[in-house]
Every structure is written in C-alpha cells, then in structure tokens.
Short mmCIF file of C-alpha atoms and ligand atoms in Angstrom, two decimals:
data_model
loop_
_atom_site.label_atom_id
_atom_site.label_comp_id
_atom_site.label_asym_id
_atom_site.label_seq_id
_atom_site.Cartn_x
_atom_site.Cartn_y
_atom_site.Cartn_z
CA MET C 1 87.70 120.84 114.90
CA THR C 2 89.00 121.49 111.10
CA ALA C 3 87.42 124.55 109.61
CA PRO C 4 85.80 122.53 106.28
CA ARG C 5 87.96 122.92 103.03
CA GLU C 6 86.18 125.32 100.97
CA ALA C 7 85.94 123.37 97.16
CA GLY C 8 87.99 126.67 94.98
CA ALA C 9 88.80 130.26 96.47
CA GLY C 10 86.44 132.28 97.88
CA GLY C 11 83.95 129.64 100.30
CA ASP C 12 81.60 131.78 102.43
CA GLY C 13 81.13 128.66 105.33
CA ARG C 14 78.32 128.25 104.84
CA LYS C 15 78.49 125.52 101.75
CA PRO C 16 76.85 121.82 102.89
CA CYS C 17 79.54 119.52 103.72
CA VAL C 18 80.40 116.25 102.93
CA HIS C 19 82.71 113.92 105.06
CA LEU C 20 84.63 111.76 102.37
CA VAL C 21 85.19 108.46 104.37
CA ALA C 22 88.42 105.88 103.26
CA GLY C 23 89.90 103.67 104.99
CA ALA C 24 91.79 100.74 103.16
CA ARG C 25 93.82 100.43 100.08
CA PRO C 26 91.17 100.41 97.60
CA ASN C 27 89.06 103.17 98.92
CA PHE C 28 92.12 105.81 98.10
CA MET C 29 92.03 105.26 94.15
CA LYS C 30 87.90 106.23 94.38
CA ILE C 31 88.56 109.17 96.60
CA ALA C 32 91.30 110.79 94.14
CA PRO C 33 88.99 112.01 91.99
CA ILE C 34 85.98 113.09 94.05
CA VAL C 35 88.52 115.10 95.79
CA ARG C 36 89.19 116.46 92.24
CA ALA C 37 85.76 116.86 91.24
CA LEU C 38 84.94 118.77 94.79
CA GLN C 39 87.64 120.91 93.82
CA ALA C 40 86.63 122.16 90.37
CA ASP C 41 82.96 122.56 90.73
CA GLY C 42 83.47 124.48 93.88
CA ARG C 43 79.54 124.39 95.78
CA LEU C 44 80.44 121.54 98.39
CA ALA C 45 82.68 122.71 100.92
CA TRP C 46 84.00 118.87 102.59
CA LYS C 47 86.34 117.15 104.92
CA LEU C 48 88.63 113.26 104.47
CA VAL C 49 87.59 111.34 107.29
CA HIS C 50 90.26 107.96 107.45
CA THR C 51 89.99 105.38 109.29
CA GLY C 52 93.42 104.35 109.59
CA GLN C 53 92.11 100.16 108.41
CA HIS C 54 94.86 100.41 106.03
CA TYR C 55 97.90 102.08 108.32
CA ASP C 56 101.16 100.50 106.67
CA ARG C 57 103.13 103.02 104.20
CA ASN C 58 102.52 101.24 101.16
CA MET C 59 99.03 100.27 101.61
CA SER C 60 98.30 103.70 102.87
CA ASP C 61 100.20 106.70 102.46
CA VAL C 62 101.95 106.48 99.77
CA PHE C 63 98.48 106.76 98.00
CA PHE C 64 97.92 109.68 99.61
CA GLU C 65 100.81 111.26 98.11
CA GLU C 66 101.27 109.19 94.32
CA LEU C 67 97.01 110.07 93.82
CA GLY C 68 97.48 114.05 95.04
CA ILE C 69 94.65 112.91 98.04
CA PRO C 70 94.97 116.29 100.41
CA ALA C 71 96.10 114.93 103.71
CA PRO C 72 93.18 113.68 106.04
CA ASP C 73 91.36 116.28 108.07
CA VAL C 74 91.19 113.52 110.95
CA HIS C 75 92.82 109.96 110.97
CA PHE C 76 90.96 107.30 114.07
CA GLY C 77 93.65 105.29 113.79
CA CYS C 78 91.91 101.82 113.22
CA GLY C 79 93.45 99.35 111.83
CA GLY C 80 93.65 95.60 112.61
CA GLY C 81 92.14 92.84 114.95
CA SER C 82 88.90 91.03 113.62
CA HIS C 83 85.87 92.22 111.45
CA ALA C 84 83.79 92.83 114.51
CA GLN C 85 86.46 94.92 116.80
CA GLN C 86 87.43 96.67 113.60
CA THR C 87 84.09 97.53 112.35
CA ALA C 88 83.43 98.25 115.85
CA ARG C 89 86.62 100.47 116.80
CA ILE C 90 85.48 102.62 113.39
CA MET C 91 82.04 102.80 114.30
CA GLU C 92 82.76 104.24 118.16
CA ALA C 93 85.58 107.16 116.62
CA PHE C 94 83.21 108.19 113.50
CA GLU C 95 80.13 108.58 116.36
CA SER C 96 82.13 110.42 118.35
CA HIS C 97 83.58 112.73 115.44
CA VAL C 98 79.65 113.47 113.57
CA ALA C 99 78.63 114.08 116.73
CA ALA C 100 81.73 117.15 117.19
CA ASP C 101 81.63 117.77 113.38
CA ARG C 102 78.62 116.98 111.43
CA PRO C 103 78.21 117.11 107.96
CA ASP C 104 74.95 117.46 105.32
CA ALA C 105 76.15 113.94 103.67
CA VAL C 106 78.48 111.50 104.61
CA VAL C 107 80.10 109.69 101.17
CA VAL C 108 81.59 106.03 101.43
CA VAL C 109 83.32 104.65 98.86
CA GLY C 110 83.32 100.43 97.57
CA ASP C 111 82.30 97.90 100.36
CA VAL C 112 85.19 97.49 103.09
CA ASN C 113 84.84 97.44 106.62
CA SER C 114 85.31 101.56 106.99
CA THR C 115 82.53 101.64 104.38
CA LEU C 116 79.77 99.64 106.34
CA ALA C 117 81.08 100.90 109.89
CA CYS C 118 80.73 104.75 108.80
CA THR C 119 77.26 104.46 107.07
CA ILE C 120 75.76 102.64 110.41
CA VAL C 121 77.24 105.50 111.77
CA ALA C 122 75.79 108.15 109.60
CA LYS C 123 72.22 106.75 109.46
CA LYS C 124 71.48 106.45 112.64
CA ALA C 125 72.67 109.93 113.24
CA GLY C 126 69.97 111.15 110.55
CA ILE C 127 72.48 112.01 108.01
CA PRO C 128 72.21 111.32 104.35
CA VAL C 129 74.24 108.86 103.00
CA ALA C 130 75.91 108.62 99.64
CA HIS C 131 77.58 105.15 98.03
CA VAL C 132 79.90 104.95 96.08
CA GLU C 133 79.88 102.12 93.24
CA ALA C 134 76.37 100.60 94.79
CA GLY C 135 74.75 98.03 93.84
CA LEU C 136 77.35 95.27 93.00
CA ARG C 137 76.57 91.90 94.28
CA SER C 138 78.63 88.29 94.30
CA GLY C 139 75.51 86.64 95.53
CA ASP C 140 78.55 85.30 97.58
CA MET C 141 77.36 85.14 101.74
CA THR C 142 80.48 83.97 102.28
CA MET C 143 82.40 87.11 100.84
CA PRO C 144 82.67 89.66 104.16
CA GLU C 145 82.50 92.35 101.13
CA GLU C 146 78.98 91.24 100.05
CA ILE C 147 77.54 91.15 103.80
CA ASN C 148 79.30 95.24 103.16
CA ARG C 149 77.41 95.90 100.21
CA ILE C 150 74.35 94.45 100.92
CA VAL C 151 74.66 97.00 104.04
CA THR C 152 75.21 99.42 102.88
CA ASP C 153 73.11 99.90 99.76
CA SER C 154 70.49 99.14 102.23
CA LEU C 155 70.86 102.05 104.75
CA SER C 156 72.32 104.29 101.50
CA ASP C 157 70.20 107.43 100.24
CA TRP C 158 71.78 108.48 96.85
CA PHE C 159 73.85 104.90 95.41
CA PHE C 160 76.19 106.12 92.51
CA VAL C 161 76.56 102.67 90.77
CA THR C 162 78.86 101.42 88.13
CA GLU C 163 77.49 99.37 85.57
CA PRO C 164 74.25 98.24 84.57
CA SER C 165 73.83 94.86 86.75
CA GLY C 166 74.24 97.30 89.86
CA VAL C 167 71.04 99.64 88.78
CA GLU C 168 69.35 96.09 88.02
CA ASN C 169 70.67 94.50 91.75
CA LEU C 170 69.01 97.99 93.60
CA ARG C 171 65.68 97.88 91.23
CA ARG C 172 65.29 94.14 92.32
CA GLU C 173 65.85 94.95 95.86
CA GLY C 174 63.18 97.59 96.08
CA ARG C 175 65.60 100.86 96.58
CA PRO C 176 63.98 104.28 95.29
CA GLU C 177 64.77 105.02 91.50
CA SER C 178 65.19 108.84 91.86
CA GLY C 179 68.26 107.75 94.55
CA ILE C 180 69.89 105.58 91.85
CA PHE C 181 72.39 107.22 89.88
CA TYR C 182 74.41 105.79 87.19
CA VAL C 183 77.50 107.87 86.94
CA GLY C 184 80.28 105.15 85.00
CA HIS C 185 83.37 104.28 87.74
CA VAL C 186 85.45 106.72 89.51
CA MET C 187 88.57 103.98 89.92
CA VAL C 188 87.96 104.37 86.06
CA ASP C 189 88.54 108.08 85.94
CA ASN C 190 91.44 107.53 88.29
CA VAL C 191 93.34 105.40 86.52
CA VAL C 192 93.12 106.81 83.28
CA HIS C 193 94.56 110.07 85.18
CA GLN C 194 97.06 108.18 86.65
CA ALA C 195 98.13 106.47 83.15
CA ARG C 196 98.51 110.26 81.29
CA GLN C 197 100.91 110.75 84.62
CA LEU C 198 103.03 108.43 83.85
CA ASP C 199 103.02 108.49 80.12
CA ALA C 200 104.15 112.43 81.18
CA MET C 201 107.34 111.09 83.13
CA GLY C 202 110.54 110.68 82.06
CA ASP C 203 111.53 107.25 80.21
CA ALA C 204 114.53 107.35 83.09
CA ALA C 205 111.55 107.90 85.96
CA ARG C 206 109.66 105.74 84.79
CA VAL C 207 112.51 102.98 84.39
CA ALA C 208 113.14 103.90 87.98
CA LEU C 209 109.70 102.51 88.59
CA ALA C 210 110.62 98.93 89.05
CA THR C 211 112.17 97.28 91.44
CA ASP C 212 115.21 94.45 90.86
CA ALA C 213 112.38 91.49 91.08
CA VAL C 214 110.79 93.14 88.05
CA LYS C 215 113.88 93.73 86.13
CA ARG C 216 115.13 90.03 86.78
CA ALA C 217 111.35 89.14 85.50
CA LEU C 218 111.37 91.28 82.90
CA SER C 219 115.01 89.79 81.70
CA GLU C 220 113.96 86.24 82.32
CA GLY C 221 110.55 86.77 79.82
CA GLY C 222 112.68 88.13 77.15
CA GLY C 223 109.94 91.23 78.51
CA ARG C 224 107.35 89.81 78.64
CA TYR C 225 106.25 88.19 82.45
CA GLY C 226 103.03 88.72 84.14
CA VAL C 227 101.43 89.58 87.71
CA VAL C 228 99.57 88.14 90.11
CA THR C 229 97.71 89.68 93.57
CA LEU C 230 96.01 87.43 95.73
CA HIS C 231 94.58 88.73 99.07
CA ARG C 232 90.42 87.09 99.57
CA PRO C 233 90.07 84.88 102.82
CA SER C 234 88.64 82.77 101.14
CA ASN C 235 91.85 81.81 98.52
CA VAL C 236 94.81 83.01 100.66
CA ASP C 237 93.60 82.36 104.75
CA ASP C 238 93.81 78.26 104.38
CA PRO C 239 96.87 76.76 103.44
CA ALA C 240 94.68 73.84 102.07
CA ALA C 241 93.02 76.78 99.42
CA LEU C 242 96.01 78.61 98.79
CA ALA C 243 98.06 75.52 97.76
CA PRO C 244 96.58 74.39 94.65
CA ILE C 245 96.84 78.03 93.42
CA ALA C 246 99.83 78.64 93.89
CA GLY C 247 100.93 75.38 92.18
CA ALA C 248 98.97 77.10 88.97
CA LEU C 249 100.88 79.79 89.15
CA LYS C 250 104.43 77.49 89.57
CA ALA C 251 102.82 75.67 86.59
CA ILE C 252 102.41 79.21 84.45
CA ALA C 253 105.48 80.52 85.56
CA GLU C 254 107.30 77.55 83.49
CA ALA C 255 106.06 79.33 80.61
CA LEU C 256 106.23 82.96 81.53
CA PRO C 257 107.55 84.94 84.67
CA LEU C 258 105.41 86.65 87.19
CA VAL C 259 105.78 89.07 89.09
CA PHE C 260 103.46 89.30 92.74
CA PRO C 261 103.25 92.09 95.17
CA VAL C 262 101.84 90.36 98.31
CA HIS C 263 99.20 91.34 100.38
CA PRO C 264 100.32 91.83 104.83
CA ARG C 265 97.49 88.95 104.71
CA THR C 266 98.96 86.93 101.88
CA ARG C 267 102.23 86.88 103.15
CA GLY C 268 101.36 85.61 106.50
CA THR C 269 99.84 82.69 105.13
CA LEU C 270 102.87 82.29 102.80
CA ALA C 271 105.45 82.55 105.46
CA ARG C 272 103.49 80.56 107.72
CA THR C 273 103.51 76.99 105.25
CA GLY C 274 106.88 77.94 103.55
CA LEU C 275 104.56 76.65 100.09
CA ASP C 276 107.01 76.52 97.37
CA LEU C 277 106.48 78.94 94.34
CA GLY C 278 109.08 78.08 92.21
CA PRO C 279 112.19 80.40 91.35
CA ARG C 280 110.34 82.02 88.27
CA VAL C 281 107.39 83.46 90.63
CA HIS C 282 109.51 86.99 91.81
CA LEU C 283 107.56 87.99 95.48
CA LEU C 284 107.11 92.13 95.40
CA ASP C 285 106.48 93.50 99.10
CA PRO C 286 102.83 96.15 97.93
CA GLN C 287 103.55 98.13 95.65
CA PRO C 288 102.75 102.07 95.46
CA TYR C 289 100.56 102.75 92.70
CA MET C 290 102.04 104.11 90.45
CA ALA C 291 104.95 101.23 90.15
CA PHE C 292 101.80 99.21 90.10
CA LEU C 293 100.34 100.54 87.18
CA HIS C 294 103.59 100.67 85.13
CA LEU C 295 103.94 97.31 85.77
CA TRP C 296 100.16 95.76 85.39
CA LYS C 297 99.88 97.92 82.19
CA ASP C 298 102.54 95.75 80.00
CA ALA C 299 101.38 92.78 81.44
CA ALA C 300 100.81 89.41 79.21
CA VAL C 301 98.41 88.77 81.81
CA VAL C 302 97.00 89.67 85.22
CA LEU C 303 96.26 87.24 87.44
CA THR C 304 93.94 88.21 90.47
CA ASP C 305 91.53 87.85 92.62
CA SER C 306 90.92 91.50 93.67
CA GLY C 307 87.65 93.70 92.47
CA GLY C 308 89.34 96.87 91.38
CA LEU C 309 91.58 95.09 89.56
CA GLN C 310 89.46 93.31 87.12
CA GLU C 311 87.79 96.74 86.63
CA GLU C 312 90.95 98.67 85.79
CA THR C 313 92.10 95.91 83.60
CA THR C 314 89.39 96.29 81.73
CA ALA C 315 89.61 100.75 81.37
CA LEU C 316 93.24 99.48 79.51
CA GLY C 317 92.07 96.28 77.41
CA VAL C 318 94.99 94.25 79.59
CA PRO C 319 93.85 90.31 79.35
CA CYS C 320 92.33 89.58 83.13
CA VAL C 321 91.60 85.47 84.43
CA THR C 322 90.16 86.32 88.38
CA LEU C 323 90.83 83.41 90.74
CA ARG C 324 87.35 83.71 92.01
CA GLU C 325 83.71 81.62 91.66
CA ASN C 326 82.20 84.90 91.26
CA THR C 327 82.34 88.05 90.54
CA GLU C 328 80.35 91.04 91.52
CA ARG C 329 81.64 92.81 88.39
CA PRO C 330 80.11 91.20 85.00
CA ILE C 331 80.81 93.64 83.13
CA THR C 332 84.45 93.04 83.10
CA LEU C 333 83.08 89.63 81.85
CA THR C 334 80.64 90.35 79.11
CA GLU C 335 82.34 93.61 77.74
CA GLY C 336 85.67 93.71 79.00
CA SER C 337 89.05 91.89 79.21
CA ASN C 338 88.14 89.40 82.19
CA GLN C 339 87.89 85.92 82.33
CA LEU C 340 87.05 83.61 85.57
CA ALA C 341 89.12 81.28 86.10
CA GLY C 342 87.66 80.06 89.20
CA THR C 343 90.15 78.08 92.01
CA ASP C 344 90.76 75.18 90.13
CA PRO C 345 94.48 75.22 89.06
CA ALA C 346 93.84 73.54 85.15
CA ARG C 347 91.61 76.30 84.47
CA ILE C 348 93.74 78.68 86.00
CA ALA C 349 96.92 77.56 83.72
CA GLU C 350 93.94 77.10 80.47
CA LEU C 351 92.25 80.48 80.57
CA ALA C 352 96.07 81.83 81.36
CA ARG C 353 97.83 80.42 78.49
CA ARG C 354 94.54 81.85 76.16
CA ALA C 355 95.05 84.68 77.68
CA ILE C 356 99.35 84.90 76.79
CA ALA C 357 98.65 83.08 73.59
CA GLY C 358 96.15 85.91 72.64
CA GLU C 359 93.43 84.16 71.82
CA VAL C 360 90.73 86.11 74.12
CA PRO C 361 89.69 89.76 73.50
CA ARG C 362 90.84 92.36 74.90
CA GLY C 363 87.28 93.99 74.89
CA ARG C 364 86.01 97.36 75.44
CA ARG C 365 85.55 99.94 78.32
CA PRO C 366 81.30 100.00 79.19
CA ALA C 367 79.60 103.51 78.77
CA LEU C 368 80.37 106.11 80.86
CA TRP C 369 83.77 104.57 82.07
CA ASP C 370 84.87 108.08 80.87
CA GLY C 371 86.78 109.27 83.10
CA GLN C 372 84.26 111.77 84.10
CA ALA C 373 82.70 110.00 86.78
CA ALA C 374 82.98 111.65 90.21
CA GLY C 375 82.09 114.76 88.12
CA ARG C 376 78.42 113.38 87.42
CA ILE C 377 78.95 111.83 91.65
CA VAL C 378 79.49 115.64 92.36
CA GLU C 379 76.90 116.88 90.65
CA ALA C 380 74.03 114.93 92.01
CA LEU C 381 75.01 115.38 95.59
CA ALA C 382 75.29 119.07 95.44
CA ARG C 383 71.98 119.25 93.37
CA GLY C 384 70.88 117.11 96.24
CA LEU C 385 72.03 118.97 98.60
CA GLY C 386 70.37 122.33 97.65
CA GLN C 387 73.05 123.77 95.25
CA ALA C 388 71.70 123.13 92.43
CA ARG C 389 73.50 125.45 89.08
C1 LIG G 401 90.38 95.21 103.40
C2 LIG G 401 88.83 94.84 102.41
C3 LIG G 401 88.95 94.39 101.21
C4 LIG G 401 90.59 94.53 100.29
C5 LIG G 401 91.52 94.66 100.55
C6 LIG G 401 92.48 95.40 99.90
C7 LIG G 401 87.16 94.15 104.33
C8 LIG G 401 85.91 93.74 104.50
N1 LIG G 401 88.31 93.36 103.71
O1 LIG G 401 91.08 93.29 103.54
O2 LIG G 401 87.56 94.13 100.78
O3 LIG G 401 90.06 94.18 98.91
O4 LIG G 401 91.40 95.79 102.07
O5 LIG G 401 93.42 95.13 100.47
O6 LIG G 401 87.04 95.35 104.69
N2 LIG G 401 97.79 94.84 107.99
C9 LIG G 401 98.80 94.88 107.59
N3 LIG G 401 99.26 96.25 107.52
C10 LIG G 401 98.09 96.93 106.26
C11 LIG G 401 96.70 96.94 106.29
C12 LIG G 401 96.52 95.38 107.28
O7 LIG G 401 99.59 93.76 107.89
O8 LIG G 401 98.24 98.30 105.98
C13 LIG G 401 97.15 93.23 107.60
C14 LIG G 401 96.77 92.93 109.43
O9 LIG G 401 97.34 92.29 110.02
C15 LIG G 401 95.38 92.94 109.10
C16 LIG G 401 95.33 92.22 107.54
O10 LIG G 401 96.10 93.01 107.22
O11 LIG G 401 94.61 91.96 110.06
C17 LIG G 401 93.89 92.16 106.69
O12 LIG G 401 94.00 93.56 106.61
P1 LIG G 401 91.84 93.84 106.58
O13 LIG G 401 92.09 95.22 106.24
O14 LIG G 401 91.28 93.44 107.41
O15 LIG G 401 91.38 93.45 105.56
P2 LIG G 401 91.83 92.77 104.35
O16 LIG G 401 92.37 91.92 103.98
O17 LIG G 401 93.28 94.26 103.57
#
C-alpha cells in the first residue's frame, strides 16, 4: 500500500483521502484537471488508480506524460476481453484494492467500463462515490456507455454535471437535489490548458507534432483538411455499418483531404474487410493528445462518433459533424459547433459540405465551460468530506 499523496506541502496524513479512477483514454483528460485542482487546493489527500482498460502506449502512457498526470499509485492491468470479462476483472481488482486501502470517497469519470465497475464495488463497500460527467443520457440502450451511465448514476452520491440536460435527467430519475452540482466540464478545463501549452511551444516543436501523413494531407488540400475519428461499436464492428460511412468519407475527401487516426477497434475491422477509403483519406495510428489537438483545432471540419470530441470542438469553436443517430451531449448542438448527421452517407456528406463551406455557426461556449470546473468539484468534495474552509 502506498502512502496517500498529500496535496500541497505539510500534509498531516489525516486528511480525507479520495481515490480517483482512470481506465480508458477519455478518462485521462478528465482526471488531469482534477489532479491539478486537488494539488492546488490542499484539503484532500488522494491516490490515482489505473484499471488498465486501455494499455497501448498511445492509448494511455502518452496521455499521462503530455497531460502532466502523475504515475498511478496502482495499476490493475485489466485491459481487453469482452465487456463482462473486463468489468468483472476490474471489479475483483478494485474490491481487493479498497479492502486493503479504504478511501473516504471514490471519484469516477465518464462512462466507460472502468467507471461502472469501480462504482459498483465502492458502493457495496459503503464508500461514497462522486461521478464526474453525471446525468448525460443518449436514450440509446444499445450503447454500452448508456448502460454504464445509468447504473453509475443510480449508485453515486455526488453528481458533477456538465450541461443543463444532465441536471434535468438526474431530477427526472429522482436523484436528490443536494447531490447535484452543475460545475461545467473538466474536459474543457483540460483542452483550454493544453491549447495554452500548445501556443507556448515554439514553431519548430509544433511542426514536429505533424506526421508525414498529416503533412501530405496539408499539401494536398493547400492547408485545408478535415479530421475523422470513429470507434463506436455500432459504427465500426459490423462491416455492413462501416461500409457506407467509409463511402461517405471517400466522397468528402474528393473535396477535402481527411486525416483519420484509427482506434484499435476500427483498425481491426478495416484490416479484416479491406474497405477502400480512397487515396485522400490518410490513416494514422492513434495520436498523442498534443499532436491530435494541433491537428483538429485548425481543421475545416471534424467528423466523429466520439463523445468528448463533440465537446472539445464546441469549446474551441471548430465545426463538428457527429456520425451517430443521437447524442447524450445536446448542448453541443444547441449552443456549440456540432451537427448530428446520423449514419446516412448522403446526410453526412451534405453536413460536411456545409461545414466546409462555412455555412454553419461556430456556436459559443456553454455556461461554466470556463476552464474552472475541477476547482468547483474539489470545493464540493472537500465540503462534503467535512473540510469546509
Ligand atoms: C472504450 C469505451 C468507450 C470510449 C473508448 C475510447 C467502454 C464500454 N467503452 O471503448 O466509451 O469512448 O474506450 O477509446 O468502456 N485495444 C487496444 N489497445 C488499447 C485499448 C484497446 O488494442 O490500448 C483494443 C482491444 O482489443 C480491446 C478493443 O480495442 O478489446 C476495445 O477496447 P475497449 O476498452 O474494450 O473498448 P473501446 O472500444 O476502446
């Protein structure tokens, strides 16, 4: 068992200790600002638990390095396998962990299997759970993340919410008002912080972030390009679902070269089926955070099925077309720069065309997406754990 990290100097070892859970790539961006806020605040001790759900260097370690997250205190190595296998392995490992080293609260983020697994274990052990990014609902029960969100929110004690729809959903589901905190979005804290770091880099360092494929796309498009990410099982696991999307991308790329960092799940289907994306869709390995930020923040359009990227593009005012039938993040549509295309190739192509032509508003940043969400979370946690100033 490691000693709890004392937040700030002079910790006395008796501060309430929270354990932060991170497992998959989209968790790391949410944990980084919370760690910074805990360090700055100093009222709580903390530890970082990595479940190992994501394990490739480019899906995990590189984010710790670039986002300045300290090495985890424990690492379970529970990646791969089916949903049940992965969830069960994480639950077993986390149960042993909290039995040996009981925290005063557990903080989970997002909607991945690690979020679900650790929430169930903590709650059964009688440890309060704080859910960051609570209350989001797509209404789509075929989406594994929707199940994870609903179960996590049915068990959590603190709900840290990113947008008003989340507050409404939690109220409708009967969650107690006293536990609901509309704090804004730690994902935005992170992107704002990292965009500043990117600005502070010298030109040479920034140029070095671009791979050869990116440079090819840039020169093909005379500096204009689009960015693609796809990894939702409903889009990429079944070749019959992926083929029409691939067709739409190929058609869009005739007007605008596309750069496509390929998630391991998607890589598998592309390799098995040999789907043809044409010469102007440039495939890359999963990108480190800074190289990817450098790429998408200046894109003419981002085409994605990611949840986080819908929000990050809204935060920086980059046009986004979402290749899904629904979104659990509706504020990106009503206030932000996102358009929901579904998976019909003609509609994807039309919305991409409009975005590329500059025909869609760039939107604005929603209330409290101001880079300060993690501080609000730490304030509420510290008060909740008896550490009011
Ligand atoms: C998970 C999350 C999803 C999130 C996504 C971001 C769940 C249910 N899904 O989906 O919400 O948007 O992460 O990436 O938790 N793999 C590797 N290397 C890695 C990680 C995964 O090769 O570092 C491969 C493995 O074969 C694995 C497969 O990708 O079985 C899928 O990984 P998994 O974590 O199960 O789900 P994701 O599709 O990544």
